[in-house]
């Protein structure tokens, strides 16, 4: 490098912001459903590896994918929906627990149910990612959920 130039080793983490390079870079969050709570109702998904993770305020949803870590099973006709706080099926409409759509190997990334819609509106609050079990409890199942969005 020429004198007075700056290399990546000199940059502090996050010192080059999206606004400085491109304001609309697609980003993907990785959530985890651990399968501990199998009863019906909404489950707040955690950050893969532990801790909390939220979809940022004003995020424009683009796509999602589900990576099955343990196959979902149910003693009844359970359905799974993906969404966010206030919109239970805002990412994926209720789908049978054993449907091939609940496997990244089968479908890859899919457009979200609210594609192009802002989560909570521009300037709204960040939202939790939810997996909602309905119809019947599940008896097994774990997965990663990937949600791709663009910051508004």
CSV table of C-alpha atoms in Angstrom, one decimal:
chain,number,residue,atom,x,y,z
A,1,UNK,CA,0.0,0.0,0.0
A,2,UNK,CA,1.0,3.6,-0.6
A,3,UNK,CA,2.1,5.8,2.4
A,4,UNK,CA,-0.8,7.2,4.4
A,5,UNK,CA,-3.2,4.5,3.2
A,6,UNK,CA,-5.4,2.5,5.6
A,7,UNK,CA,-5.7,-1.2,5.4
A,8,UNK,CA,-8.4,-3.4,6.9
A,9,UNK,CA,-6.2,-4.3,9.9
A,10,UNK,CA,-6.4,-0.7,11.0
A,11,UNK,CA,-10.2,-0.5,10.9
A,12,UNK,CA,-12.2,-0.7,14.1
A,13,UNK,CA,-15.1,-3.2,13.9
A,14,UNK,CA,-18.2,-1.5,12.2
A,15,UNK,CA,-16.3,1.7,11.4
A,16,UNK,CA,-17.3,1.4,7.8
A,17,UNK,CA,-21.1,1.6,8.0
A,18,UNK,CA,-23.7,0.6,5.4
A,19,UNK,CA,-24.4,4.2,4.7
A,20,UNK,CA,-20.8,4.8,3.6
A,21,UNK,CA,-20.8,1.9,1.2
A,22,UNK,CA,-24.4,1.0,0.2
A,23,UNK,CA,-27.5,1.8,2.3
A,24,UNK,CA,-29.5,-1.2,1.0
A,25,UNK,CA,-27.3,-4.2,1.6
A,26,UNK,CA,-29.3,-7.4,2.2
A,27,UNK,CA,-28.6,-8.9,5.6
A,28,UNK,CA,-29.5,-12.2,7.0
A,29,UNK,CA,-30.3,-13.1,10.7
A,30,UNK,CA,-29.9,-16.6,12.0
A,31,UNK,CA,-32.4,-17.6,14.7
A,32,UNK,CA,-32.7,-20.9,16.6
A,33,UNK,CA,-35.7,-22.9,17.8
A,34,UNK,CA,-34.4,-25.3,20.5
A,35,UNK,CA,-37.5,-27.5,20.7
A,36,UNK,CA,-37.8,-27.3,24.4
A,37,UNK,CA,-41.3,-25.8,24.5
A,38,UNK,CA,-43.4,-28.0,22.3
A,39,UNK,CA,-46.9,-26.8,23.3
A,40,UNK,CA,-49.1,-24.7,21.1
A,41,UNK,CA,-48.5,-21.0,21.1
A,42,UNK,CA,-45.9,-18.5,20.0
A,43,UNK,CA,-42.2,-19.2,20.7
A,44,UNK,CA,-39.7,-16.4,20.7
A,45,UNK,CA,-36.7,-17.6,18.7
A,46,UNK,CA,-33.2,-17.0,20.1
A,47,UNK,CA,-30.0,-16.1,18.4
A,48,UNK,CA,-28.2,-19.1,17.1
A,49,UNK,CA,-25.6,-19.9,19.7
A,50,UNK,CA,-27.6,-18.3,22.5
A,51,UNK,CA,-28.8,-14.8,23.5
A,52,UNK,CA,-31.4,-12.5,22.1
A,53,UNK,CA,-31.8,-11.3,18.6
A,54,UNK,CA,-34.4,-9.1,17.0
A,55,UNK,CA,-35.4,-8.1,13.5
A,56,UNK,CA,-34.4,-4.4,13.4
A,57,UNK,CA,-37.0,-1.6,13.3
A,58,UNK,CA,-38.1,-0.8,9.8
A,59,UNK,CA,-36.5,-3.9,8.3
A,60,UNK,CA,-38.0,-4.7,4.9
A,61,UNK,CA,-38.4,-8.5,4.8
A,62,UNK,CA,-37.2,-10.3,1.7
A,63,UNK,CA,-36.9,-14.0,2.2
A,64,UNK,CA,-36.5,-16.8,4.8
A,65,UNK,CA,-35.2,-20.4,5.0
A,66,UNK,CA,-35.7,-23.1,7.6
A,67,UNK,CA,-32.8,-25.5,8.3
A,68,UNK,CA,-34.1,-28.6,10.1
A,69,UNK,CA,-31.8,-29.8,12.8
A,70,UNK,CA,-34.3,-32.4,14.0
A,71,UNK,CA,-37.4,-33.4,12.1
A,72,UNK,CA,-40.7,-32.0,13.4
A,73,UNK,CA,-43.1,-34.6,14.6
A,74,UNK,CA,-46.6,-34.4,16.2
A,75,UNK,CA,-49.1,-36.7,17.6
A,76,UNK,CA,-51.8,-34.6,15.9
A,77,UNK,CA,-52.1,-32.1,13.0
A,78,UNK,CA,-49.7,-29.4,14.2
A,79,UNK,CA,-49.0,-26.4,12.0
A,80,UNK,CA,-46.0,-24.1,12.2
A,81,UNK,CA,-46.0,-20.4,11.3
A,82,UNK,CA,-43.1,-17.9,11.3
A,83,UNK,CA,-43.7,-14.3,12.1
A,84,UNK,CA,-42.7,-11.4,14.3
A,85,UNK,CA,-44.2,-9.6,17.3
A,86,UNK,CA,-47.7,-8.6,16.4
A,87,UNK,CA,-47.9,-10.6,13.1
A,88,UNK,CA,-47.7,-14.4,13.8
A,89,UNK,CA,-47.6,-15.4,10.2
A,90,UNK,CA,-45.8,-12.4,8.7
A,91,UNK,CA,-42.9,-14.5,7.4
A,92,UNK,CA,-44.5,-17.9,6.7
A,93,UNK,CA,-48.2,-18.8,6.7
A,94,UNK,CA,-49.3,-21.7,8.9
A,95,UNK,CA,-47.8,-24.9,7.3
A,96,UNK,CA,-48.2,-28.5,8.3
A,97,UNK,CA,-45.3,-29.6,10.5
A,98,UNK,CA,-44.3,-32.4,8.1
A,99,UNK,CA,-44.6,-30.3,4.9
A,100,UNK,CA,-41.5,-30.3,2.6
A,101,UNK,CA,-41.6,-26.5,2.7
A,102,UNK,CA,-40.1,-26.7,6.2
A,103,UNK,CA,-36.7,-27.8,4.9
A,104,UNK,CA,-34.1,-25.6,3.4
A,105,UNK,CA,-32.8,-28.7,1.5
A,106,UNK,CA,-36.1,-29.0,-0.3
A,107,UNK,CA,-37.0,-25.4,-1.0
A,108,UNK,CA,-34.0,-23.1,-0.4
A,109,UNK,CA,-34.8,-19.5,0.5
A,110,UNK,CA,-38.5,-18.5,0.0
A,111,UNK,CA,-40.1,-15.0,-0.2
A,112,UNK,CA,-41.6,-13.9,3.0
A,113,UNK,CA,-45.4,-13.7,3.4
A,114,UNK,CA,-45.1,-9.9,3.8
A,115,UNK,CA,-42.4,-9.4,1.2
A,116,UNK,CA,-41.6,-5.7,0.9
A,117,UNK,CA,-43.5,-4.9,4.1
A,118,UNK,CA,-41.6,-3.1,6.8
A,119,UNK,CA,-41.5,-4.8,10.2
A,120,UNK,CA,-43.2,-2.5,12.6
A,121,UNK,CA,-43.1,0.3,10.0
A,122,UNK,CA,-40.3,2.7,9.3
A,123,UNK,CA,-39.0,4.0,12.7
A,124,UNK,CA,-41.0,1.4,14.6
A,125,UNK,CA,-39.6,-0.8,17.3
A,126,UNK,CA,-37.4,-3.9,16.7
A,127,UNK,CA,-39.4,-7.2,16.8
A,128,UNK,CA,-38.9,-10.7,18.0
A,129,UNK,CA,-38.9,-13.5,15.5
A,130,UNK,CA,-41.7,-16.0,16.4
A,131,UNK,CA,-42.4,-19.6,15.6
A,132,UNK,CA,-46.1,-20.4,16.3
A,133,UNK,CA,-47.3,-23.9,16.9
A,134,UNK,CA,-51.1,-24.4,16.4
A,135,UNK,CA,-53.6,-27.3,16.0
A,136,UNK,CA,-51.6,-29.7,18.2
A,137,UNK,CA,-48.4,-29.8,20.1
A,138,UNK,CA,-45.2,-31.1,18.4
A,139,UNK,CA,-43.4,-34.0,19.9
A,140,UNK,CA,-40.0,-33.2,18.4
A,141,UNK,CA,-38.2,-30.7,16.3
A,142,UNK,CA,-35.4,-28.2,16.2
A,143,UNK,CA,-34.4,-25.7,13.5
A,144,UNK,CA,-32.4,-22.7,12.4
A,145,UNK,CA,-34.5,-19.9,10.8
A,146,UNK,CA,-32.7,-17.5,8.4
A,147,UNK,CA,-34.5,-14.2,7.7
A,148,UNK,CA,-33.1,-11.9,5.0
A,149,UNK,CA,-34.0,-8.2,5.1
A,150,UNK,CA,-33.0,-4.8,3.8
A,151,UNK,CA,-32.7,-1.8,6.2
A,152,UNK,CA,-35.1,1.0,5.2
